[in-house]
Coordinates of C-alpha atoms and ligand atoms in Angstrom, one line a residue:
X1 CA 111.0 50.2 71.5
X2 CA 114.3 50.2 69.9
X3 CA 117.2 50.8 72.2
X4 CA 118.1 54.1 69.8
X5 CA 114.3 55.4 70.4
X6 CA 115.0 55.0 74.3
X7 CA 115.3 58.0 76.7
X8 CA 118.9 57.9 77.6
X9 CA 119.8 58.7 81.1
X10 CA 123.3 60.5 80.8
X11 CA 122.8 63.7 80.1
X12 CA 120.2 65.1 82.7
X13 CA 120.4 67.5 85.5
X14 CA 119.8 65.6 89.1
X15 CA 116.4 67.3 89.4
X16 CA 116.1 66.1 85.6
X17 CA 116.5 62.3 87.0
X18 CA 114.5 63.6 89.7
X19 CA 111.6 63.5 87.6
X20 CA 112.3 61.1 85.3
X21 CA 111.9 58.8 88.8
X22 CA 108.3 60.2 89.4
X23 CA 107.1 59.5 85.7
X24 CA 107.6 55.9 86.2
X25 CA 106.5 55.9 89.8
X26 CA 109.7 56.0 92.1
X27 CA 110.3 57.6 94.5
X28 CA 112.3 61.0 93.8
X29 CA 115.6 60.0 96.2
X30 CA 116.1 57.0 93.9
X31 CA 117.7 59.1 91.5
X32 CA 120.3 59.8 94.0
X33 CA 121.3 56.0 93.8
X34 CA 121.0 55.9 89.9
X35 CA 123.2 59.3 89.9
X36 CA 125.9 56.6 91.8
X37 CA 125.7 54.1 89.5
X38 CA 125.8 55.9 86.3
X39 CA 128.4 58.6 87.2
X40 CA 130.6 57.0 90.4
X41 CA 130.6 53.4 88.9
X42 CA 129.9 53.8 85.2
X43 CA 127.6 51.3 84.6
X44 CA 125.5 51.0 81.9
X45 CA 123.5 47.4 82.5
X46 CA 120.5 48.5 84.9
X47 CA 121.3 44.7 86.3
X48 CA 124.2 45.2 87.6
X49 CA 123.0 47.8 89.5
X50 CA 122.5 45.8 92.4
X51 CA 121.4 48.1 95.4
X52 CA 118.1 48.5 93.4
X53 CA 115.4 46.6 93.3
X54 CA 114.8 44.2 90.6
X55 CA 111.5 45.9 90.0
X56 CA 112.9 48.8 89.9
X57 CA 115.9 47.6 87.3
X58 CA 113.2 45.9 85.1
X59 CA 111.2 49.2 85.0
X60 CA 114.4 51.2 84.1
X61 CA 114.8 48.8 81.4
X62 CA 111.8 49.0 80.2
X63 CA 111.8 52.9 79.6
X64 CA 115.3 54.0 79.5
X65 CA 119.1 53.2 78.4
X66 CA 122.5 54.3 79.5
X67 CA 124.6 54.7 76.2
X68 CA 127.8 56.9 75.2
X69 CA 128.4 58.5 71.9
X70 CA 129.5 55.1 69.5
X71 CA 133.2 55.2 69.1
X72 CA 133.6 54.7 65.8
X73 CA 137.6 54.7 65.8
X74 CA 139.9 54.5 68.6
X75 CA 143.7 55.5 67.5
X76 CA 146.8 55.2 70.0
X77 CA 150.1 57.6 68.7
X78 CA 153.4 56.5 69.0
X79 CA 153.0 59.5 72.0
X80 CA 150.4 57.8 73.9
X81 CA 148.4 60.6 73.0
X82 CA 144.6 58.2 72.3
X83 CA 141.9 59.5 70.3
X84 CA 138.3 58.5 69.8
X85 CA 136.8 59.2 66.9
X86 CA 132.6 59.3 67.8
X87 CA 129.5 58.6 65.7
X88 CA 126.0 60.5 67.0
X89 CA 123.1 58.6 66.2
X90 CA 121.8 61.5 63.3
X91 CA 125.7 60.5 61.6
X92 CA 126.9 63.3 62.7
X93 CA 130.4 63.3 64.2
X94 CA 133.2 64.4 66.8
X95 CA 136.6 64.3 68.1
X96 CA 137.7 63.3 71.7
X97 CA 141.1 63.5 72.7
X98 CA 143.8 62.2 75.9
X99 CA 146.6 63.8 75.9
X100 CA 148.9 62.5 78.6
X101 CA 151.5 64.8 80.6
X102 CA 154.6 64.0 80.0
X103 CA 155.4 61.6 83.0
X104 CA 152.0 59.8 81.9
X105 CA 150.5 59.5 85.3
X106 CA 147.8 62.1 84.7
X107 CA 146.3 64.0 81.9
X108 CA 144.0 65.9 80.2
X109 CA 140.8 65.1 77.9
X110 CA 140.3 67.4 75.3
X111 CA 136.5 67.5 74.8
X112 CA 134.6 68.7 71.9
X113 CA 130.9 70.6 72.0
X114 CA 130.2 71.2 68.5
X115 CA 129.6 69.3 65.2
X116 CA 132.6 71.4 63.5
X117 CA 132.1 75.2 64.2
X118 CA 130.6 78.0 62.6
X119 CA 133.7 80.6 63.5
X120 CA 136.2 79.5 60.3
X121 CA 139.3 80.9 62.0
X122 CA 141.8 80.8 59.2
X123 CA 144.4 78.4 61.0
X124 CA 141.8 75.9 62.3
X125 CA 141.3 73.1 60.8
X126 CA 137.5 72.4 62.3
X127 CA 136.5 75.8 61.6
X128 CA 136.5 74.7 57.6
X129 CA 134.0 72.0 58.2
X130 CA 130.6 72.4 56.5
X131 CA 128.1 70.4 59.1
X132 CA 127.7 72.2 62.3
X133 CA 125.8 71.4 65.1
X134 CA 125.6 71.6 68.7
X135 CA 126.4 68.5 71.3
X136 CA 123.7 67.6 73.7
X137 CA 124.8 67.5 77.2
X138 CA 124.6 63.4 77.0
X139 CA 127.2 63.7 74.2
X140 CA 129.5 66.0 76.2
X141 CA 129.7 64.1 79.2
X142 CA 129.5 60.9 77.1
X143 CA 132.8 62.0 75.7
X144 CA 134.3 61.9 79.1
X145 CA 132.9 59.0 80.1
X146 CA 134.2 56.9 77.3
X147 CA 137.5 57.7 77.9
X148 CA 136.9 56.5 81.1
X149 CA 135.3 53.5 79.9
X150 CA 138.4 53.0 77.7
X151 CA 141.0 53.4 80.3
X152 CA 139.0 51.5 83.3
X153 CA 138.4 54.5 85.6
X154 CA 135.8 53.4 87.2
X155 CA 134.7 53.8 89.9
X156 CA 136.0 57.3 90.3
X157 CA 139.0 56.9 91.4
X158 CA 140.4 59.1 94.2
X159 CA 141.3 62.5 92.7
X160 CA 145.4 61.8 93.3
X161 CA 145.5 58.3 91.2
X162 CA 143.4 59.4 88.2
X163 CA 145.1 58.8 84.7
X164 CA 142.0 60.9 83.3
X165 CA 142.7 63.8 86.0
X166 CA 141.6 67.2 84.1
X167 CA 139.2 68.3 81.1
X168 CA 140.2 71.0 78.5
X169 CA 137.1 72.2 76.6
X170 CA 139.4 72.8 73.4
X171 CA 138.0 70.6 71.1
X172 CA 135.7 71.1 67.9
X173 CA 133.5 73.9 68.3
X174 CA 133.2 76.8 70.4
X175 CA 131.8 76.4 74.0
X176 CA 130.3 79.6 74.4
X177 CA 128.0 79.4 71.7
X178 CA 126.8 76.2 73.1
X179 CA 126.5 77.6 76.4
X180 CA 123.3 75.9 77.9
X181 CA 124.6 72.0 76.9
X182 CA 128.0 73.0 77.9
X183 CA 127.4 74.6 81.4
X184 CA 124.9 71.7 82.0
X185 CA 127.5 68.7 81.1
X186 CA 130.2 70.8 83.3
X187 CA 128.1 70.6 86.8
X188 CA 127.4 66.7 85.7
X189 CA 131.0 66.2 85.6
X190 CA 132.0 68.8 88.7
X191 CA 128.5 66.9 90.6
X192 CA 131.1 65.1 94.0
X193 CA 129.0 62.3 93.9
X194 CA 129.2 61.2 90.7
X195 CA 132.4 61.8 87.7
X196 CA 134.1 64.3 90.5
X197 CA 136.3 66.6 88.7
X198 CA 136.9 70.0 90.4
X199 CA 136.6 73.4 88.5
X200 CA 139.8 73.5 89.2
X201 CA 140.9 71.0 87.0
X202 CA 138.5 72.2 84.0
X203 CA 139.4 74.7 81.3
X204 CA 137.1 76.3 79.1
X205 CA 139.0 77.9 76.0
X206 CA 137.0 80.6 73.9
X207 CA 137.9 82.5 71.0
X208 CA 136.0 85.3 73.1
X209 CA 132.2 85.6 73.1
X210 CA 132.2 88.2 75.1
X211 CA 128.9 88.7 76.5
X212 CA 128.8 85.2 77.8
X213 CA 132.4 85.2 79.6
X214 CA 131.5 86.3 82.7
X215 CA 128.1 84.3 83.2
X216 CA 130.4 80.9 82.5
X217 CA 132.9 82.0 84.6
X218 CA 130.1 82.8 87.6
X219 CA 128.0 79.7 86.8
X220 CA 130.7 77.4 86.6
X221 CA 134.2 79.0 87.9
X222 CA 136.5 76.6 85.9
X223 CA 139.5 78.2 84.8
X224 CA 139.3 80.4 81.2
X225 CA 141.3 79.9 78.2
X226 CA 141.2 82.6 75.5
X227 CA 142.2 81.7 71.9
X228 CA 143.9 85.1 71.8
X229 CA 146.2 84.6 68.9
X230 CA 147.1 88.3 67.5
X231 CA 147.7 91.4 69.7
X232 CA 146.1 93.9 66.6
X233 CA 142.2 94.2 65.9
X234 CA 143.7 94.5 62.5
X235 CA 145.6 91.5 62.5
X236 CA 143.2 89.5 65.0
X237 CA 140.3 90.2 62.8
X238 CA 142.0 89.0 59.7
X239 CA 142.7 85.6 61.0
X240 CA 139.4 85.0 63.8
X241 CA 136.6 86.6 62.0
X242 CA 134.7 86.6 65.6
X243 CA 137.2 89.6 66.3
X244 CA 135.1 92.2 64.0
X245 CA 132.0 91.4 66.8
X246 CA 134.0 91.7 69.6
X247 CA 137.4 93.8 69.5
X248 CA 140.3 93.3 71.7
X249 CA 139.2 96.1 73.6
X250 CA 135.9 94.6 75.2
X251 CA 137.8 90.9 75.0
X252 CA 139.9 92.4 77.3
X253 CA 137.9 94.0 79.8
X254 CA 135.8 90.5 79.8
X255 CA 138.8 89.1 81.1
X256 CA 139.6 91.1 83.7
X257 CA 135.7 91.1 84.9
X258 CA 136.2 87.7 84.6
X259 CA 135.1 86.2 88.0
X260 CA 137.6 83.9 89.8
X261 CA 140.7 84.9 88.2
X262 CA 143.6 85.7 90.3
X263 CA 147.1 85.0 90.8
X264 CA 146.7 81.5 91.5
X265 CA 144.5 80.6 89.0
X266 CA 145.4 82.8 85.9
X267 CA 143.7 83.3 82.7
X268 CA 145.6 81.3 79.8
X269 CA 146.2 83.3 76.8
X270 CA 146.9 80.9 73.7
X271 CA 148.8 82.1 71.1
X272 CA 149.3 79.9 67.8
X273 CA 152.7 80.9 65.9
X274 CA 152.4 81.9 62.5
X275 CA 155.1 82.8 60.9
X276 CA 155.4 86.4 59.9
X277 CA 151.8 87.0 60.9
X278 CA 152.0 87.7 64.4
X279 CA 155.5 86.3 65.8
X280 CA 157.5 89.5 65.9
X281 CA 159.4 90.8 69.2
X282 CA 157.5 93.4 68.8
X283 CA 154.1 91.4 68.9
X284 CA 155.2 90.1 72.2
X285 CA 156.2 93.4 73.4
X286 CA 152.4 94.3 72.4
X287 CA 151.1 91.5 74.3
X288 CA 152.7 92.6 77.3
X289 CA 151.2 96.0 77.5
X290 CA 147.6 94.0 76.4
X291 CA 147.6 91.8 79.4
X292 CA 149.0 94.4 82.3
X293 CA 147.7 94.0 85.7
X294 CA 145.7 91.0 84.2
X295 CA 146.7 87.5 86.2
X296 CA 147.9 85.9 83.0
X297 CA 149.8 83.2 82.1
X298 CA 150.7 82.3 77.9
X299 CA 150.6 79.6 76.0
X300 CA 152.6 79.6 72.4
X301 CA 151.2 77.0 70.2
X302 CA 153.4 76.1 67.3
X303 CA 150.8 76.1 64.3
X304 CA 149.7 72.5 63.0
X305 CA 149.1 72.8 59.6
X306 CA 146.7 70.5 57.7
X307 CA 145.8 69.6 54.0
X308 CA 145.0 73.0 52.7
X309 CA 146.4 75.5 55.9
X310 CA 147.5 78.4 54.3
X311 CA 149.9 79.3 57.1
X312 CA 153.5 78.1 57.9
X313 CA 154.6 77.4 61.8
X314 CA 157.4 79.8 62.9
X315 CA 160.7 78.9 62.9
X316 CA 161.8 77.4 66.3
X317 CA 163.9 80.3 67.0
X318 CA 161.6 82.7 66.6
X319 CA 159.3 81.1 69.1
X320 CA 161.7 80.4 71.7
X321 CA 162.7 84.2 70.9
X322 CA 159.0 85.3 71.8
X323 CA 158.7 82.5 75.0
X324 CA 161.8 84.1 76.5
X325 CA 160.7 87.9 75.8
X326 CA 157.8 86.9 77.8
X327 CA 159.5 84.8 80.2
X328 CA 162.0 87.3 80.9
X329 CA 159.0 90.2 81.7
X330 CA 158.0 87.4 84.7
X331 CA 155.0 85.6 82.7
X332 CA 154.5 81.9 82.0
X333 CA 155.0 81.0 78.6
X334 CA 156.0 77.6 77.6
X335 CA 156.0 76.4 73.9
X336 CA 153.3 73.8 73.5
X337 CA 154.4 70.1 72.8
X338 CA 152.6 69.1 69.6
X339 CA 151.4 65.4 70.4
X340 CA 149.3 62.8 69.0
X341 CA 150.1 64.4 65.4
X342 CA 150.3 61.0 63.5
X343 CA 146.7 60.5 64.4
X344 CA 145.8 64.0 63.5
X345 CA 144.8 64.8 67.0
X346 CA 147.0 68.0 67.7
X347 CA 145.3 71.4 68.3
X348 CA 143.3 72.5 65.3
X349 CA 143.6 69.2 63.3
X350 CA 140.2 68.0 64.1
X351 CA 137.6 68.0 61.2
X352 CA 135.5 65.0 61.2
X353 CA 136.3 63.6 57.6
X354 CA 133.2 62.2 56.0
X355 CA 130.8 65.0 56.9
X356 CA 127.7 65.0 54.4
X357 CA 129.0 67.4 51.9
X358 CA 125.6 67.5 50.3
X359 CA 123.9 68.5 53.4
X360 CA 123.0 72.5 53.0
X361 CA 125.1 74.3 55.3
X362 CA 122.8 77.5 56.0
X363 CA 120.0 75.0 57.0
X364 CA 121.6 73.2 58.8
X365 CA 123.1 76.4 61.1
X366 CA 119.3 77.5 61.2
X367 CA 118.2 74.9 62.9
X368 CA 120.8 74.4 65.0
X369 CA 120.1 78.2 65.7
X370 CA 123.5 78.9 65.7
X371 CA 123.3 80.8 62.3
X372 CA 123.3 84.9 62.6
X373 CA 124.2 87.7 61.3
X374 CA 128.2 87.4 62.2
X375 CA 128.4 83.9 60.5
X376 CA 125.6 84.0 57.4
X377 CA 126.1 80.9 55.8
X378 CA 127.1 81.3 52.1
X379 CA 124.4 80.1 49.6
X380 CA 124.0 76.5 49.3
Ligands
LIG1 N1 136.8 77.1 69.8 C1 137.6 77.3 71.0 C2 138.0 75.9 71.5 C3 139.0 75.2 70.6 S1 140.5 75.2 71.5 C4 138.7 78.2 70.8 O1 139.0 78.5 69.7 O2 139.3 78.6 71.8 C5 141.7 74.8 70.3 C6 142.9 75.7 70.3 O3 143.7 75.3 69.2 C7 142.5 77.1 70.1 O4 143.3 77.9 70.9 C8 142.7 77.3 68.7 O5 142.9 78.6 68.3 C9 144.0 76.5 68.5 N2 144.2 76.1 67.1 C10 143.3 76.0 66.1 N3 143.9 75.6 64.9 C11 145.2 75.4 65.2 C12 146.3 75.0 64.5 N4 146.2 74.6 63.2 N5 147.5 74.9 65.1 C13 147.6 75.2 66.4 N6 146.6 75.6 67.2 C14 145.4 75.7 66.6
LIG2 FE1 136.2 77.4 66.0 FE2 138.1 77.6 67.9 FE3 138.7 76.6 65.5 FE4 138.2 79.2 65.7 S1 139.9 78.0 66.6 S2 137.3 77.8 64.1 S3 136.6 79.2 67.3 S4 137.3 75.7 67.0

């Protein structure tokens, strides 16, 4: 068998690797020692694995590989911010991002879980993208693990020393309407014995599917982004189409049934600055009264435009205008920092660039069964 056709192990549950074991006649508890290898050391060459058995590596070999998402690009910015530009084995292809924190001893990686996304918000750049599909669970926590791979982290390194120290599901796509790859990735990365992050240092950002908030917040308890953007249904729904299915008024009470939120760990609302769409004192006066006796904290976004945005940024006084409003009323609101923008890696400048443009864009949703009545597909 080619080494493409081969089952890869990242990707499964433990009880998955569980019973992979059986099929080829180990013992279950093996998979516990595999689990080390692949996630604690990152190794990929069943031979170097050397607590197991030659028999045992030469029947892994046999059946199975260990492979990440190709990295077709890699790109540094002048920022430090790295991107990694993936290829799936269908051609298909994603974004992954590191950005840094400013004193560059830690930092987040921005992970994607869709092929482009099906929710065209007018500002985002990967919501214009024809191809959509979801990521498998292998190519979700493959994203992480390259960036380990790229950086050396392995083995896990002790939660205080990590460079690659938190996970931001903002990338292409929307997480919550690839729940089941998504929430199965996350425990693989949270899993102690293996990649180690804490749900504490994982945040999921939705543009608010509502009816799946608060299963992802009990399933998985990582801290909740909403892409929250406008503080009018009118407004809102002109710019996130998703806001015609579910109004600020039920995105709301989602979040404060959202399980886990408190003081300490707030909900972040992001807010992208459009000028003259939604950066008023008034807006942030609106905001306010939106969020009360929520445990919120903001996040103003100055808008990155891209070839074809049909929105400007607000002026820099206007945003620091609307950051000290909120500041001032006791919240957390710091302007983002746009980095890595020479490599078009800043928020809502991924798009994967040479998508199949022949490739029919309602089938494709179909059988990806992500297509419905809230996102029809326009004829092909
Ligand atoms: N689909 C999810 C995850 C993507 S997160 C979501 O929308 O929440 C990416 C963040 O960047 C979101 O808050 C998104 O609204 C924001 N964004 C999209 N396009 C942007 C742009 N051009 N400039 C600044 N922020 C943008
Ligand atoms: Fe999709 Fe999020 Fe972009 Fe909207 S902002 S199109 S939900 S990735």
């Amino acid at each position: 068998m080619s080494d493409t056709t081969m089952k890869n192990l990242i990707g499964l549950s433990r009880e998955e690797l569980a019973a992979e074991m059986a099929s080829i006649g180990e013992k279950p508890f093996r998979a516990k020692q595999l689990w080390h290898w692949l996630y604690n050391r990152g190794e990929t060459d069943f031979a170097k694995m050397t607590s197991i058995s030659k028999v045992m590596q030469a029947r892994l070999a046999e059946h199975y590989v260990v492979r990440r998402p190709l990295v077709e690009r890699e790109l540094t910015s002048v920022d430090t911010t790295r991107k990694w530009l993936l290829k799936f084995e269908d051609g298909n292809e994603a974004e992954t991002v590191y950005i840094p924190d400013e004193d560059e001893q830690r930092g987040a990686v921005c992970i994607s879980s869709q092929v482009g996304c099906t929710l065209t918000c007018k500002f985002c750049h990967t919501g214009t993208q024809l191809l959509v599909r979801n990521l498998t669970s292998a190519e979700i926590v493959g994203q992480f693990m390259l960036a380990r791979d790229s950086y050396g982290e392995w083995p896990t390194p002790d939660d205080s020393t990590r460079l690659l120290s938190n996970i931001v599901m903002m990338g292409m796509g929307e997480p919550l309407y690839n729940y089941e790859n998504v929430a199965k990735a996350l425990k693989i990365i949270m899993d102690g014995e293996g990649i180690g992050i804490s749900k504490r240092r994982i945040t999921l950002s939705t543009s608010g599917v509502v009816p799946m908030m608060a299963q992802a917040g009990a399933e998985l308890g990582v801290n909740l982004a909403i892409s929250l953007h406008a503080v009018t249904d009118d407004v809102r729904s002109q710019i996130m189409p998703i806001n015609k299915k579910y109004p600020l008024k039920e995105l709301m009470a989602a979040c404060r049934d959202y399980p886990g939120a408190s003081n300490a760990r707030r909900i972040t609302f992001e807010y992208v600055m459009l000028k003259g769409i939604n950066d008023s004192l008034a807006d942030a006066r609106e905001l306010l009264r939106l969020v009360k006796g929520l445990p919120a904290k903001f996040n103003l976004i100055p808008f990155n435009p891209w070839p074809g945005s049909e929105y400007e940024c607000s002026s820099m006084k206007d945003i620091r205008a609307f950051s000290d409003f909120i500041q001032d009323n006791g919240y957390s609101a710091p302007i983002r920092k746009s980095r890595g923008s020479d490599i078009l890696a800043a928020c809502g400048q991924l798009r994967s660039e040479s998508q199949r443009q022949k490739c029919s864009r309602l089938n494709e949703r179909l059988a990806a069964g992500i297509a419905d009545e809230h996102h029809p597909a326009p004829a092909a």
